[in-house]
Amino acid sequence: MLKVKFFHTPRNKKFNYSPLYYDPEEEERKKRIEKITGKSAPGESIKHEFTRRRKQQKKSGRVSNTRAFIIIVILLLIAYYLIFDHIPFIN
């Protein structure tokens, strides 16, 4: 009758896609021309753009961390000066 399978996962679907025309030499030639001219098709340089932005974000993160550390140190020095030089202690 009716079989119930609780832990059954279906198999992956297979697609038989074959490109109509593919010439690896032409692809290499196009990549070299784009590299030389600096012009690329839309979507070709997405990976490079993500990599560049990630490096830029890391660099800006380091700069902001350094700036925060310097501000904290300056504030601690000011607090130390105010506490120990301007407040008389009871002896």
PDB file of C-alpha atoms in Angstrom:
ATOM      1  CA  MET A   1       0.000   0.000   0.000  1.00  0.00           C
ATOM      2  CA  LEU A   2       1.391   3.323   1.123  1.00  0.00           C
ATOM      3  CA  LYS A   3       5.020   3.348   2.209  1.00  0.00           C
ATOM      4  CA  VAL A   4       6.137   6.207   4.417  1.00  0.00           C
ATOM      5  CA  LYS A   5       9.815   7.058   4.461  1.00  0.00           C
ATOM      6  CA  PHE A   6      10.818   9.541   7.132  1.00  0.00           C
ATOM      7  CA  PHE A   7      14.523   9.785   6.402  1.00  0.00           C
ATOM      8  CA  HIS A   8      14.417   9.492   2.641  1.00  0.00           C
ATOM      9  CA  THR A   9      16.219  12.201   0.696  1.00  0.00           C
ATOM     10  CA  PRO A  10      15.621  12.423  -3.020  1.00  0.00           C
ATOM     11  CA  ARG A  11      18.524  12.008  -5.429  1.00  0.00           C
ATOM     12  CA  ASN A  12      20.022  15.008  -7.159  1.00  0.00           C
ATOM     13  CA  LYS A  13      18.624  15.847 -10.554  1.00  0.00           C
ATOM     14  CA  LYS A  14      21.097  15.536 -13.387  1.00  0.00           C
ATOM     15  CA  PHE A  15      21.084  17.893 -16.317  1.00  0.00           C
ATOM     16  CA  ASN A  16      22.766  17.094 -19.588  1.00  0.00           C
ATOM     17  CA  TYR A  17      23.862  20.564 -20.616  1.00  0.00           C
ATOM     18  CA  SER A  18      26.370  20.896 -23.372  1.00  0.00           C
ATOM     19  CA  PRO A  19      27.246  24.325 -24.725  1.00  0.00           C
ATOM     20  CA  LEU A  20      26.524  24.918 -28.367  1.00  0.00           C
ATOM     21  CA  TYR A  21      29.991  26.277 -29.091  1.00  0.00           C
ATOM     22  CA  TYR A  22      33.041  26.538 -26.872  1.00  0.00           C
ATOM     23  CA  ASP A  23      36.546  27.370 -27.974  1.00  0.00           C
ATOM     24  CA  PRO A  24      39.069  27.457 -25.124  1.00  0.00           C
ATOM     25  CA  GLU A  25      41.641  29.306 -27.247  1.00  0.00           C
ATOM     26  CA  GLU A  26      39.153  32.079 -27.980  1.00  0.00           C
ATOM     27  CA  GLU A  27      38.287  32.359 -24.281  1.00  0.00           C
ATOM     28  CA  GLU A  28      41.975  32.719 -23.394  1.00  0.00           C
ATOM     29  CA  ARG A  29      42.434  35.312 -26.140  1.00  0.00           C
ATOM     30  CA  LYS A  30      39.478  37.344 -24.816  1.00  0.00           C
ATOM     31  CA  LYS A  31      40.835  37.220 -21.259  1.00  0.00           C
ATOM     32  CA  ARG A  32      44.267  38.415 -22.405  1.00  0.00           C
ATOM     33  CA  ILE A  33      42.753  41.266 -24.427  1.00  0.00           C
ATOM     34  CA  GLU A  34      40.596  42.338 -21.477  1.00  0.00           C
ATOM     35  CA  LYS A  35      43.613  42.219 -19.170  1.00  0.00           C
ATOM     36  CA  ILE A  36      45.682  44.370 -21.549  1.00  0.00           C
ATOM     37  CA  THR A  37      42.982  46.937 -22.314  1.00  0.00           C
ATOM     38  CA  GLY A  38      41.610  47.021 -18.777  1.00  0.00           C
ATOM     39  CA  LYS A  39      38.070  46.666 -20.061  1.00  0.00           C
ATOM     40  CA  SER A  40      35.997  43.707 -19.024  1.00  0.00           C
ATOM     41  CA  ALA A  41      32.483  42.556 -19.617  1.00  0.00           C
ATOM     42  CA  PRO A  42      29.912  43.174 -16.881  1.00  0.00           C
ATOM     43  CA  GLY A  43      30.122  40.445 -14.270  1.00  0.00           C
ATOM     44  CA  GLU A  44      33.647  39.373 -15.176  1.00  0.00           C
ATOM     45  CA  SER A  45      35.390  41.316 -12.451  1.00  0.00           C
ATOM     46  CA  ILE A  46      32.896  40.714  -9.651  1.00  0.00           C
ATOM     47  CA  LYS A  47      35.268  38.380  -7.801  1.00  0.00           C
ATOM     48  CA  HIS A  48      38.071  40.914  -8.001  1.00  0.00           C
ATOM     49  CA  GLU A  49      35.751  43.690  -6.809  1.00  0.00           C
ATOM     50  CA  PHE A  50      34.669  41.676  -3.756  1.00  0.00           C
ATOM     51  CA  THR A  51      38.292  40.882  -2.937  1.00  0.00           C
ATOM     52  CA  ARG A  52      39.310  44.536  -3.231  1.00  0.00           C
ATOM     53  CA  ARG A  53      36.435  45.717  -1.037  1.00  0.00           C
ATOM     54  CA  ARG A  54      37.171  43.070   1.615  1.00  0.00           C
ATOM     55  CA  LYS A  55      40.805  44.211   1.807  1.00  0.00           C
ATOM     56  CA  GLN A  56      39.674  47.837   2.026  1.00  0.00           C
ATOM     57  CA  GLN A  57      37.255  47.026   4.859  1.00  0.00           C
ATOM     58  CA  LYS A  58      39.973  45.182   6.790  1.00  0.00           C
ATOM     59  CA  LYS A  59      42.278  48.170   6.422  1.00  0.00           C
ATOM     60  CA  SER A  60      39.620  50.659   7.541  1.00  0.00           C
ATOM     61  CA  GLY A  61      38.793  48.378  10.489  1.00  0.00           C
ATOM     62  CA  ARG A  62      42.418  48.428  11.620  1.00  0.00           C
ATOM     63  CA  VAL A  63      42.523  52.223  11.343  1.00  0.00           C
ATOM     64  CA  SER A  64      39.371  52.651  13.427  1.00  0.00           C
ATOM     65  CA  ASN A  65      40.657  50.182  16.050  1.00  0.00           C
ATOM     66  CA  THR A  66      43.929  52.088  16.303  1.00  0.00           C
ATOM     67  CA  ARG A  67      42.081  55.396  16.594  1.00  0.00           C
ATOM     68  CA  ALA A  68      39.835  54.026  19.366  1.00  0.00           C
ATOM     69  CA  PHE A  69      42.886  52.707  21.261  1.00  0.00           C
ATOM     70  CA  ILE A  70      44.616  56.111  21.062  1.00  0.00           C
ATOM     71  CA  ILE A  71      41.485  57.917  22.295  1.00  0.00           C
ATOM     72  CA  ILE A  72      41.139  55.526  25.241  1.00  0.00           C
ATOM     73  CA  VAL A  73      44.791  56.001  26.199  1.00  0.00           C
ATOM     74  CA  ILE A  74      44.450  59.802  26.071  1.00  0.00           C
ATOM     75  CA  LEU A  75      41.302  59.704  28.201  1.00  0.00           C
ATOM     76  CA  LEU A  76      43.013  57.456  30.770  1.00  0.00           C
ATOM     77  CA  LEU A  77      45.982  59.836  30.968  1.00  0.00           C
ATOM     78  CA  ILE A  78      43.665  62.804  31.500  1.00  0.00           C
ATOM     79  CA  ALA A  79      41.758  60.897  34.207  1.00  0.00           C
ATOM     80  CA  TYR A  80      45.023  59.921  35.916  1.00  0.00           C
ATOM     81  CA  TYR A  81      46.206  63.553  35.866  1.00  0.00           C
ATOM     82  CA  LEU A  82      42.913  64.853  37.270  1.00  0.00           C
ATOM     83  CA  ILE A  83      42.621  62.231  39.997  1.00  0.00           C
ATOM     84  CA  PHE A  84      46.167  62.161  41.357  1.00  0.00           C
ATOM     85  CA  ASP A  85      47.227  65.810  40.840  1.00  0.00           C
ATOM     86  CA  HIS A  86      44.082  67.800  41.680  1.00  0.00           C
ATOM     87  CA  ILE A  87      42.347  65.792  44.393  1.00  0.00           C
ATOM     88  CA  PRO A  88      44.001  66.140  47.811  1.00  0.00           C
ATOM     89  CA  PHE A  89      44.349  62.901  49.737  1.00  0.00           C
ATOM     90  CA  ILE A  90      43.538  62.597  53.435  1.00  0.00           C
ATOM     91  CA  ASN A  91      46.701  61.675  55.320  1.00  0.00           C
TER      92      ASN A  91
END
